[in-house]
Amino acid sequence: MSIAWYLVLSGFIFCIGAAGVIARRNPLVILLCLELMLNAGNLALVAFSRMVGNREGQVFALIVMVVAACEVVVGLGLIVAMYRRRVPIDVDEVRELRG
Amino acid sequence: MLLEQILFFVAAAGAIGGALGVVLLRNPFFSVLALVAHLVALALLFLLLRAEFVAAAQLVVYAGAVMVLYVFVVAYIGGVEETVGGEGLIGRTGPVFAGALLAELTIAVVGSGLGALNTRGAHVPAGFGSPGAIGKLLLEKFLIPFEAASFLLLVAAVAAVVLASRRRGLEELGGDELPERAGRAPLPTVDGGDGARPNVEDARPIPAGTAEGPGDPTVSRGGGW
């Protein structure tokens, strides 16, 4: 398979994730869509690593996975804190910081 | 060669189907399950790209641990159904924006004329992405980023404990809303905020679309987040 196939697939997944981030209102699903976008980036990194025959892109993908795990932990902690304070689980209702 | 192509298209269909499922399914629990399917298909793609260790880490860490965390939180806060595609300007802008982004990315990848993209990749030795090779790279060349990543994980764990703890963190700001402390006297409120209401029971379920925010409708909306 040509590397371009993997890159086009990565672009597809990234765009689906971006559409989800924009269109969905549940912060849990928005976090899931962020995961989709990060995974698309991971796929592109690993595909480029295969293309140039260099392992360092795979290390980069592993670090991205660590950062994604941290983001998930903090995001889920925020969602649980929202639930504890009875804030509706809906990003349109969280408008305290809106100007 | 033929087997590789068959595996690629099966995995690509699984990955795109899982991604569409995450975005289009209404129940967040099903979205999480679709993401698990997406991650498994993506691990197969990583295997095709000779990244064995990344594929294994993807399966164990992502599809195993992180998704279990998601399932716990979805089960805790309850699956809130919502409409997909949404009303209003934002709901219509999302797919249009995604389509424009996809067209741009595809033009950038395919139309770039980069001859290197059409290759099947460089010749790599056996054990290209094996745990030994990746681990040697992580512990020798990338030791500082490796340790920084571990420190980042520690900070994130502490942040999650502080954010989601019951009696510290954000709870101090919002007053006492815990069910096991509902029988006690409510905490005195300074500003008449939304916290520390004595009627804890009847305010518990919040419809997802209410504009009043939690609890007392007389409290201004600025009392929430």
Coordinates of C-alpha atoms in Angstrom, one line a residue:
Chain A
M1 CA 0.0 0.0 0.0
S2 CA 1.2 3.5 -0.8
I3 CA 1.8 5.8 2.1
A4 CA -0.6 8.3 0.6
W5 CA -3.5 5.9 1.4
Y6 CA -2.7 6.1 5.0
L7 CA -2.5 9.9 4.9
V8 CA -5.8 10.2 3.2
L9 CA -7.4 7.9 5.7
S10 CA -5.9 10.0 8.5
G11 CA -7.4 13.1 6.9
F12 CA -10.8 11.4 6.9
I13 CA -10.7 10.5 10.5
F14 CA -9.4 14.0 11.5
C15 CA -12.3 15.6 9.6
I16 CA -14.9 13.4 11.2
G17 CA -13.5 14.2 14.6
A18 CA -13.5 17.9 13.8
A19 CA -17.1 17.8 12.7
G20 CA -18.0 16.0 16.0
V21 CA -16.3 18.6 18.1
I22 CA -18.2 21.3 16.4
A23 CA -21.6 19.7 16.2
R24 CA -22.0 17.8 19.4
R25 CA -22.9 19.4 22.7
N26 CA -22.2 16.7 25.2
P27 CA -18.6 17.3 26.6
L28 CA -18.1 13.5 26.9
V29 CA -18.7 13.1 23.2
I30 CA -16.5 16.1 22.5
L31 CA -13.7 14.5 24.4
L32 CA -14.2 11.3 22.3
C33 CA -14.0 13.3 19.1
L34 CA -10.8 14.9 20.3
E35 CA -9.5 11.4 20.7
L36 CA -10.4 10.7 17.1
M37 CA -8.4 13.8 16.0
L38 CA -5.4 12.8 18.0
N39 CA -5.6 9.3 16.6
A40 CA -5.6 10.6 13.1
G41 CA -2.5 12.6 14.0
N42 CA -0.9 9.4 15.4
L43 CA -1.7 7.5 12.2
A44 CA -0.1 10.2 10.1
L45 CA 3.0 10.1 12.4
V46 CA 3.4 6.4 12.2
A47 CA 2.8 6.5 8.4
F48 CA 5.6 9.1 7.9
S49 CA 7.8 7.1 10.2
R50 CA 7.3 4.1 7.9
M51 CA 7.9 6.2 4.9
V52 CA 11.3 7.5 5.9
G53 CA 12.3 4.3 7.7
N54 CA 12.8 6.1 11.0
R55 CA 11.6 4.9 14.4
E56 CA 11.4 8.3 15.9
G57 CA 7.9 9.0 14.6
Q58 CA 6.6 6.0 16.6
V59 CA 8.1 7.5 19.7
F60 CA 6.3 10.7 18.9
A61 CA 3.1 8.8 18.5
L62 CA 3.6 7.2 22.0
I63 CA 4.2 10.6 23.6
V64 CA 1.0 11.9 21.9
M65 CA -0.9 8.9 23.4
V66 CA 0.5 9.9 26.9
V67 CA -0.7 13.5 26.4
A68 CA -4.1 12.2 25.2
A69 CA -4.4 10.1 28.3
C70 CA -3.7 13.2 30.5
E71 CA -6.2 15.3 28.6
V72 CA -8.8 12.6 29.1
V73 CA -8.2 12.4 32.8
V74 CA -8.5 16.1 33.3
G75 CA -11.5 16.4 31.0
L76 CA -13.3 13.6 32.8
G77 CA -12.5 15.1 36.1
L78 CA -14.0 18.4 35.0
I79 CA -17.1 16.5 33.8
V80 CA -17.5 14.8 37.1
A81 CA -17.0 18.1 38.9
M82 CA -19.7 19.6 36.7
Y83 CA -22.1 16.8 37.6
R84 CA -21.4 17.2 41.3
R85 CA -22.2 20.9 41.1
R86 CA -25.4 20.0 39.0
V87 CA -24.2 22.0 36.1
P88 CA -26.0 20.5 33.0
I89 CA -23.7 18.2 31.0
D90 CA -24.0 20.4 28.0
V91 CA -21.4 22.8 26.7
D92 CA -23.9 25.3 25.6
E93 CA -25.1 25.7 29.2
V94 CA -21.6 26.4 30.6
R95 CA -21.5 30.0 29.8
E96 CA -19.9 31.6 32.9
L97 CA -16.8 32.7 31.0
R98 CA -18.7 34.0 28.0
G99 CA -18.3 37.8 27.6
Chain B
M1 CA 0.7 -7.9 -1.3
L2 CA -2.9 -8.8 -1.9
L3 CA -3.4 -9.7 1.7
E4 CA -2.0 -6.4 2.8
Q5 CA -4.4 -4.5 0.7
I6 CA -7.4 -6.5 2.0
L7 CA -6.3 -5.9 5.5
F8 CA -5.8 -2.2 4.9
F9 CA -9.3 -1.8 3.4
V10 CA -11.0 -3.8 6.1
A11 CA -9.2 -1.8 8.8
A12 CA -9.8 1.5 7.1
A13 CA -13.5 0.7 6.8
G14 CA -13.6 -0.2 10.5
A15 CA -11.7 2.9 11.5
I16 CA -14.0 5.2 9.5
G17 CA -17.1 3.4 10.6
G18 CA -16.1 3.6 14.2
A19 CA -15.3 7.3 13.8
L20 CA -18.7 7.9 12.2
G21 CA -20.3 6.0 15.0
V22 CA -18.7 8.2 17.6
V23 CA -20.0 11.3 16.0
L24 CA -23.5 10.1 14.9
L25 CA -24.7 7.8 17.7
R26 CA -26.9 9.6 20.2
N27 CA -26.1 7.7 23.4
P28 CA -22.7 8.5 24.8
F29 CA -22.2 4.9 25.8
F30 CA -22.6 3.6 22.3
S31 CA -20.2 6.4 21.2
V32 CA -17.6 5.0 23.6
L33 CA -18.1 1.5 22.2
A34 CA -17.7 2.8 18.6
L35 CA -14.5 4.4 19.7
V36 CA -13.2 1.1 21.0
A37 CA -13.9 -0.5 17.6
H38 CA -12.2 2.4 15.9
L39 CA -9.1 2.0 18.1
V40 CA -8.9 -1.7 17.4
A41 CA -9.1 -1.1 13.6
L42 CA -6.4 1.6 14.0
A43 CA -4.1 -0.9 15.9
L44 CA -4.4 -3.1 12.8
L45 CA -3.3 -0.3 10.6
F46 CA -0.3 0.3 13.0
L47 CA 0.6 -3.3 12.6
L48 CA 0.5 -2.9 8.8
L49 CA 2.8 0.0 9.2
R50 CA 5.3 -2.1 11.1
A51 CA 4.7 -0.3 14.4
E52 CA 4.1 -3.3 16.6
F53 CA 4.8 -1.7 19.9
V54 CA 2.6 1.3 19.2
A55 CA -0.2 -1.1 18.1
A56 CA 0.2 -3.1 21.4
A57 CA 0.2 0.1 23.5
Q58 CA -2.8 1.4 21.6
L59 CA -4.8 -1.8 22.4
V60 CA -3.7 -2.1 26.0
V61 CA -3.6 1.5 27.1
Y62 CA -6.2 3.1 24.9
A63 CA -8.8 0.5 24.1
G64 CA -8.3 -1.1 27.5
A65 CA -7.6 1.5 30.2
V66 CA -8.8 4.8 28.9
M67 CA -12.0 3.5 27.5
V68 CA -12.8 1.8 30.8
L69 CA -12.4 5.2 32.4
Y70 CA -14.9 6.6 29.8
V71 CA -17.3 3.8 30.5
F72 CA -17.1 4.5 34.3
V73 CA -17.8 8.2 33.8
V74 CA -20.7 7.6 31.4
A75 CA -22.2 5.1 33.8
Y76 CA -21.7 7.6 36.7
I77 CA -23.3 10.7 35.1
G78 CA -25.8 8.6 33.1
G79 CA -26.2 8.6 29.3
V80 CA -27.7 11.9 28.3
E81 CA -29.3 11.6 24.9
E82 CA -29.0 14.6 22.7
T83 CA -29.9 15.5 19.2
V84 CA -27.2 15.1 16.6
G85 CA -26.5 17.7 14.1
G86 CA -28.2 20.2 16.3
E87 CA -30.4 23.1 15.6
G88 CA -29.0 26.5 14.9
L89 CA -26.1 27.8 13.1
I90 CA -23.4 25.7 14.8
G91 CA -25.1 22.4 14.0
R92 CA -25.2 23.2 10.3
T93 CA -21.7 24.6 10.2
G94 CA -20.0 21.5 11.6
P95 CA -20.4 19.2 8.6
V96 CA -19.7 22.0 6.1
F97 CA -16.5 22.9 7.9
A98 CA -15.5 19.2 8.1
G99 CA -16.2 18.8 4.4
A100 CA -14.1 21.8 3.5
L101 CA -11.3 20.6 5.8
L102 CA -11.4 17.2 4.2
A103 CA -11.2 18.6 0.7
E104 CA -8.3 20.8 1.6
L105 CA -6.4 17.9 3.3
T106 CA -7.0 15.6 0.4
I107 CA -5.7 18.2 -2.1
A108 CA -2.7 18.8 0.1
V109 CA -1.9 15.1 0.3
V110 CA -2.7 13.8 -3.1
G111 CA -2.2 16.9 -5.2
S112 CA 1.1 17.9 -3.6
G113 CA 3.1 16.0 -6.2
L114 CA 5.4 14.6 -3.5
G115 CA 6.9 11.6 -5.1
A116 CA 7.8 10.2 -1.7
L117 CA 4.2 9.8 -0.8
N118 CA 3.6 7.3 -3.5
T119 CA 6.3 5.0 -2.4
R120 CA 5.6 2.0 -0.3
G121 CA 8.0 3.3 2.3
A122 CA 11.7 2.8 2.9
H123 CA 13.1 -0.6 3.3
V124 CA 13.1 -1.4 7.0
P125 CA 14.8 -4.2 8.8
A126 CA 12.9 -6.9 10.7
G127 CA 11.9 -5.8 14.1
F128 CA 11.4 -2.2 13.0
G129 CA 8.8 -1.3 15.6
S130 CA 9.5 -4.0 18.1
P131 CA 9.4 -3.2 21.8
G132 CA 13.1 -3.6 22.1
A133 CA 13.9 -1.1 19.4
I134 CA 11.4 1.4 20.7
G135 CA 12.4 1.0 24.3
K136 CA 16.0 1.5 23.4
L137 CA 15.1 4.7 21.6
L138 CA 12.9 5.8 24.5
L139 CA 15.5 5.2 27.2
E140 CA 18.6 6.5 25.3
K141 CA 17.8 9.2 22.8
F142 CA 14.5 10.4 24.2
L143 CA 15.1 9.9 27.9
I144 CA 14.2 13.5 28.8
P145 CA 10.8 13.5 27.0
F146 CA 10.1 10.1 28.5
E147 CA 10.6 11.4 32.0
A148 CA 8.7 14.5 31.2
A149 CA 5.8 12.4 30.0
S150 CA 5.8 10.4 33.3
F151 CA 5.8 13.7 35.2
L152 CA 2.9 14.9 33.1
L153 CA 1.0 11.7 33.9
L154 CA 1.6 12.3 37.6
V155 CA 0.4 15.9 37.4
A156 CA -2.7 14.8 35.5
A157 CA -3.5 12.2 38.2
V158 CA -3.2 14.7 40.9
A159 CA -5.4 17.1 38.9
A160 CA -8.1 14.5 38.5
V161 CA -8.0 13.7 42.3
V162 CA -8.4 17.4 43.1
L163 CA -11.1 18.0 40.5
A164 CA -13.2 15.1 41.3
S165 CA -12.7 14.8 45.1
R166 CA -15.7 15.1 47.3
R167 CA -14.7 17.6 49.9
R168 CA -12.0 19.7 48.3
G169 CA -11.4 21.4 45.1
L170 CA -14.4 22.8 43.4
E171 CA -16.8 21.6 46.1
E172 CA -15.6 24.3 48.4
L173 CA -16.8 26.9 45.8
G174 CA -20.2 25.3 45.3
G175 CA -21.2 24.4 48.8
D176 CA -22.4 21.1 50.1
E177 CA -24.4 19.1 47.6
L178 CA -23.6 15.6 48.6
P179 CA -26.4 13.2 49.2
E180 CA -25.0 11.7 52.4
R181 CA -24.8 15.1 53.9
A182 CA -28.2 16.2 52.9
G183 CA -29.7 15.8 56.4
R184 CA -27.4 18.3 58.0
A185 CA -27.9 22.0 58.2
P186 CA -27.1 23.7 55.0
L187 CA -24.0 25.7 54.9
P188 CA -24.5 29.5 55.2
T189 CA -24.2 31.2 51.9
V190 CA -22.5 34.5 51.6
D191 CA -23.8 35.6 48.2
G192 CA -26.9 33.6 47.8
G193 CA -25.3 31.5 45.2
D194 CA -26.6 28.3 43.8
G195 CA -24.8 26.1 46.4
A196 CA -26.0 24.9 49.8
R197 CA -29.7 24.6 49.1
P198 CA -31.7 22.7 51.7
N199 CA -33.9 21.0 49.1
V200 CA -31.3 18.7 47.7
E201 CA -33.6 15.9 46.7
D202 CA -36.0 17.6 44.3
A203 CA -33.2 19.3 42.4
R204 CA -31.3 16.1 41.6
P205 CA -32.3 15.3 38.0
I206 CA -31.4 18.0 35.5
P207 CA -32.9 17.8 32.1
A208 CA -30.2 18.3 29.6
G209 CA -31.7 21.2 27.8
T210 CA -32.9 23.4 30.6
A211 CA -31.7 26.9 30.4
E212 CA -32.1 27.7 34.1
G213 CA -29.1 25.7 35.0
P214 CA -29.1 23.6 38.2
G215 CA -31.6 23.9 40.9
D216 CA -33.2 27.2 41.9
P217 CA -34.6 29.1 39.0
T218 CA -34.6 32.3 41.0
V219 CA -30.9 32.3 41.2
S220 CA -29.3 34.1 38.3
R221 CA -27.7 32.1 35.6
G222 CA -24.4 33.6 36.5
G223 CA -24.4 31.6 39.7
G224 CA -23.4 28.5 37.8
W225 CA -20.3 28.0 35.8

